[in-house]
CSV table of C-alpha atoms in Angstrom, one decimal:
chain,number,residue,atom,x,y,z
A,1,MET,CA,100.4,124.8,132.4
A,2,ARG,CA,98.4,122.7,134.9
A,3,ASP,CA,95.5,125.1,134.5
A,4,LEU,CA,95.6,124.7,130.7
A,5,ILE,CA,95.5,120.9,130.6
A,6,ARG,CA,91.8,120.3,131.4
A,7,PRO,CA,90.4,122.9,128.9
A,8,THR,CA,92.9,121.8,126.3
A,9,VAL,CA,91.8,118.2,126.5
A,10,ARG,CA,88.2,119.3,126.0
A,11,ALA,CA,89.1,121.5,123.1
A,12,ILE,CA,91.1,118.9,121.1
A,13,ARG,CA,89.3,117.4,118.2
A,14,TRP,CA,89.6,113.7,119.3
A,15,GLY,CA,87.2,112.6,116.6
A,16,GLY,CA,89.9,112.7,114.0
A,17,ILE,CA,92.1,110.4,116.0
A,18,VAL,CA,89.3,108.0,116.7
A,19,GLY,CA,88.2,108.1,113.1
A,20,ALA,CA,91.7,107.2,111.9
A,21,SER,CA,92.3,104.5,114.5
A,22,LEU,CA,89.6,102.2,113.4
A,23,PRO,CA,90.6,101.9,109.7
A,24,ALA,CA,94.3,101.8,110.8
A,25,ALA,CA,93.6,98.8,113.0
A,26,PHE,CA,91.6,97.1,110.3
A,27,VAL,CA,94.3,97.5,107.7
A,28,VAL,CA,97.0,96.1,110.0
A,29,TRP,CA,94.7,93.1,110.8
A,30,HIS,CA,93.9,92.5,107.1
A,31,PHE,CA,97.4,92.5,105.8
A,32,HIS,CA,98.7,90.4,108.8
A,33,ASN,CA,96.0,87.7,108.4
A,34,GLN,CA,96.7,86.7,104.8
A,35,PRO,CA,96.7,83.0,104.0
A,36,PHE,CA,100.5,83.2,103.7
A,37,PRO,CA,101.6,86.4,105.6
A,38,ASP,CA,105.0,87.7,104.9
A,39,ALA,CA,107.1,90.7,106.1
A,40,GLY,CA,106.3,92.7,103.0
A,41,ALA,CA,102.5,92.5,103.5
A,42,SER,CA,102.7,93.3,107.2
A,43,THR,CA,105.1,96.2,106.6
A,44,PHE,CA,102.8,97.6,104.0
A,45,GLY,CA,99.8,97.4,106.5
A,46,LEU,CA,101.8,99.1,109.2
A,47,ARG,CA,102.9,101.9,106.8
A,48,ALA,CA,99.3,102.5,105.7
A,49,ALA,CA,98.2,102.6,109.4
A,50,ALA,CA,101.0,105.1,110.1
A,51,VAL,CA,99.7,107.4,107.4
A,52,MET,CA,96.1,107.1,108.7
A,53,LEU,CA,97.1,107.8,112.4
A,54,ALA,CA,99.3,110.7,111.4
A,55,MET,CA,96.4,112.2,109.4
A,56,GLY,CA,94.1,111.9,112.5
A,57,LEU,CA,96.8,113.5,114.7
A,58,ALA,CA,97.0,116.5,112.3
A,59,PHE,CA,93.6,117.7,113.3
A,60,VAL,CA,94.6,118.3,117.0
A,61,LEU,CA,96.0,121.7,116.1
A,62,ASP,CA,92.7,123.0,114.8
A,63,ASP,CA,91.8,125.8,117.2
A,64,PRO,CA,89.2,128.4,116.1
A,65,THR,CA,90.1,130.6,119.0
A,66,GLU,CA,93.7,131.2,118.0
A,67,ASP,CA,93.0,134.7,116.7
A,68,THR,CA,91.1,135.8,119.9
A,69,THR,CA,93.6,134.2,122.3
A,70,GLY,CA,96.6,135.6,120.5
A,71,PRO,CA,97.3,138.3,123.1
A,72,ALA,CA,97.1,135.8,125.9
A,73,PRO,CA,100.2,135.3,128.1
A,74,VAL,CA,100.6,131.7,126.9
A,75,SER,CA,102.1,131.8,123.4
A,76,ILE,CA,100.6,129.9,120.5
A,77,LEU,CA,103.8,127.7,120.4
A,78,THR,CA,103.2,126.6,124.0
A,79,ARG,CA,99.5,125.9,123.4
A,80,ARG,CA,100.3,123.9,120.3
A,81,ALA,CA,103.0,122.0,122.0
A,82,LEU,CA,100.6,121.2,124.9
A,83,ARG,CA,98.1,119.9,122.4
A,84,ILE,CA,100.7,117.6,120.8
A,85,GLY,CA,101.9,116.5,124.2
A,86,LEU,CA,98.4,115.4,125.2
A,87,ALA,CA,97.4,113.8,121.9
A,88,LEU,CA,100.6,112.1,120.7
A,89,PRO,CA,101.1,109.6,123.6
A,90,PRO,CA,97.8,107.7,123.1
A,91,VAL,CA,98.3,107.7,119.3
A,92,LEU,CA,101.9,106.5,119.7
A,93,LEU,CA,100.7,103.8,122.2
A,94,LEU,CA,98.1,102.6,119.7
A,95,TRP,CA,100.8,102.5,117.0
A,96,LEU,CA,103.1,100.4,119.2
A,97,VAL,CA,100.3,98.0,119.9
A,98,LEU,CA,99.6,97.6,116.2
A,99,ARG,CA,103.3,97.2,115.4
A,100,ALA,CA,103.6,94.5,118.2
A,101,TYR,CA,100.6,92.7,116.7
A,102,ALA,CA,101.8,92.8,113.1
A,103,GLY,CA,105.6,92.8,113.8
A,104,GLY,CA,105.7,89.4,115.4
A,105,ALA,CA,107.3,86.4,113.9
A,106,VAL,CA,106.5,86.4,110.1
A,107,GLY,CA,108.2,83.6,108.2
A,108,GLY,CA,110.4,82.9,111.2
A,109,GLU,CA,111.6,86.5,111.5
A,110,GLY,CA,110.2,89.6,113.3
A,111,ILE,CA,109.9,93.1,112.0
A,112,PRO,CA,112.1,95.5,113.9
A,113,ALA,CA,110.2,98.2,115.8
A,114,TRP,CA,112.3,101.3,115.6
A,115,PRO,CA,112.6,101.8,111.8
A,116,LEU,CA,108.9,101.8,111.3
A,117,THR,CA,108.3,103.9,114.4
A,118,LEU,CA,110.7,106.5,112.9
A,119,GLU,CA,108.6,106.5,109.7
A,120,PHE,CA,105.4,107.0,111.8
A,121,LEU,CA,106.9,109.9,113.7
A,122,THR,CA,108.1,111.5,110.4
A,123,PHE,CA,104.6,111.3,109.0
A,124,CYS,CA,103.2,112.8,112.3
A,125,ALA,CA,105.8,115.7,111.9
A,126,ALA,CA,104.7,116.2,108.3
A,127,GLY,CA,101.0,116.4,109.3
A,128,LEU,CA,101.7,118.8,112.2
A,129,ALA,CA,103.9,121.0,110.1
A,130,GLY,CA,101.2,121.1,107.4
A,131,ALA,CA,98.5,121.9,109.9
A,132,ALA,CA,100.5,124.7,111.4
A,133,ALA,CA,101.2,126.2,108.0
A,134,GLY,CA,97.6,125.8,106.9
A,135,ALA,CA,96.3,127.5,110.1
A,136,ARG,CA,98.6,130.5,109.4
A,137,ILE,CA,98.2,130.8,105.7
A,138,LEU,CA,94.6,129.6,105.1
A,139,SER,CA,92.4,129.5,108.2
A,140,ASP,CA,92.4,128.2,111.8
A,141,ARG,CA,89.7,125.7,110.7
A,142,LEU,CA,91.6,124.4,107.7
A,143,GLY,CA,94.9,123.4,109.4
A,144,GLY,CA,93.9,119.7,109.9
A,145,LEU,CA,92.9,119.4,106.2
A,146,ALA,CA,96.2,121.0,105.2
A,147,GLY,CA,98.1,118.7,107.5
A,148,ALA,CA,96.3,115.6,106.1
A,149,GLY,CA,97.1,116.8,102.6
A,150,ALA,CA,100.8,117.3,103.5
A,151,ILE,CA,100.9,113.7,104.7
A,152,ALA,CA,99.3,112.4,101.5
A,153,LEU,CA,101.7,114.4,99.4
A,154,SER,CA,104.7,113.2,101.4
A,155,ALA,CA,103.7,109.6,101.1
A,156,LEU,CA,103.3,110.0,97.3
A,157,VAL,CA,106.7,111.6,96.9
A,158,LEU,CA,108.3,108.9,99.1
A,159,ALA,CA,106.7,106.2,97.2
A,160,VAL,CA,108.4,107.2,94.0
A,161,PHE,CA,111.7,108.5,95.4
A,162,PRO,CA,114.3,107.2,94.5
A,163,TRP,CA,112.4,106.3,91.4
A,164,ALA,CA,113.8,102.8,91.0
A,165,PHE,CA,113.2,101.8,94.6
A,166,GLY,CA,111.0,104.1,96.7
A,167,LEU,CA,111.5,104.5,100.4
A,168,LEU,CA,108.0,103.1,101.2
A,169,THR,CA,108.7,99.8,99.4
A,170,ARG,CA,111.7,98.9,101.5
A,171,ILE,CA,111.2,96.2,104.2
A,172,ALA,CA,112.3,97.2,107.7
A,173,GLY,CA,115.4,95.5,108.9
A,174,THR,CA,116.9,95.0,105.4
A,175,PRO,CA,120.2,96.7,104.4
A,176,GLN,CA,118.2,98.7,101.8
A,177,HIS,CA,116.0,100.1,104.5
A,178,ASP,CA,118.9,100.8,106.9
A,179,ALA,CA,120.5,102.9,104.2
A,180,ALA,CA,117.4,105.0,104.0
A,181,THR,CA,117.3,105.8,107.8
A,182,PRO,CA,119.3,109.1,107.4
A,183,TRP,CA,116.6,110.3,104.9
A,184,TRP,CA,113.9,109.7,107.5
A,185,TRP,CA,115.8,111.5,110.2
A,186,MET,CA,116.4,114.5,107.8
A,187,LEU,CA,112.7,114.6,106.9
A,188,ALA,CA,111.7,114.5,110.5
A,189,VAL,CA,114.0,117.4,111.5
A,190,VAL,CA,112.9,119.5,108.5
A,191,PHE,CA,109.2,119.0,109.3
A,192,ALA,CA,109.8,119.8,113.0
A,193,LEU,CA,111.5,123.0,112.0
A,194,VAL,CA,108.7,123.9,109.7
A,195,TRP,CA,106.2,123.3,112.5
A,196,TRP,CA,108.2,125.4,115.0
A,197,ARG,CA,108.5,128.3,112.5
A,198,MET,CA,104.8,128.3,111.6
A,199,SER,CA,103.9,128.2,115.3
A,200,THR,CA,105.9,131.2,116.3
A,201,PRO,CA,104.3,134.7,116.2
A,202,GLN,CA,104.8,136.5,113.0
A,203,GLY,CA,107.3,139.3,113.1
A,204,THR,CA,106.1,142.9,113.5
A,205,ARG,CA,106.6,145.1,110.5
A,206,PHE,CA,107.6,148.7,111.2
A,207,VAL,CA,106.8,151.3,108.6
A,208,ARG,CA,109.0,154.4,108.6
A,209,LEU,CA,106.8,157.5,108.3
A,210,PRO,CA,108.1,160.4,106.2
């Protein structure tokens, strides 16, 4: 594994993460620096930043050499896990910095860290699951686009479900948001299982000859 770290760092498409970090930071700054900032505006800015950062993270699984390196002793699951292990910490650190900046005292109260961090990790899981599925079904070069599309679709569905009061409209720390926490855990687990299934080698099909 130590021998794989240096070439993997060079092979990761860091441009997607850098390109997502700049607008994410701007959105958080914009919604937190309103003339009369409130928890709702800051929460919306953090959620928008979570979606952008997760989209940038989805491109780290793009690897045009997956087909040629398939017979290698290191499995595709291990290689993808290594990519995520190298790319997720700096993205998570940036997210925590943005949350600390926007989650300070707003109207005398602070925005709790963990509920929004759980949402961020769920979006990351959605993007990585979509990227793994896109790389298998479509092409190794289209995984990132498929992952970004999966995040956009997930955000759209969550914005209207439940229809009367979407999950993305709930302010962190309120009883309504606390009641939605099991849904976020369930989604994170489902997306993680999809990523794991799409990152394991496809089963061999045996044909019985007559």
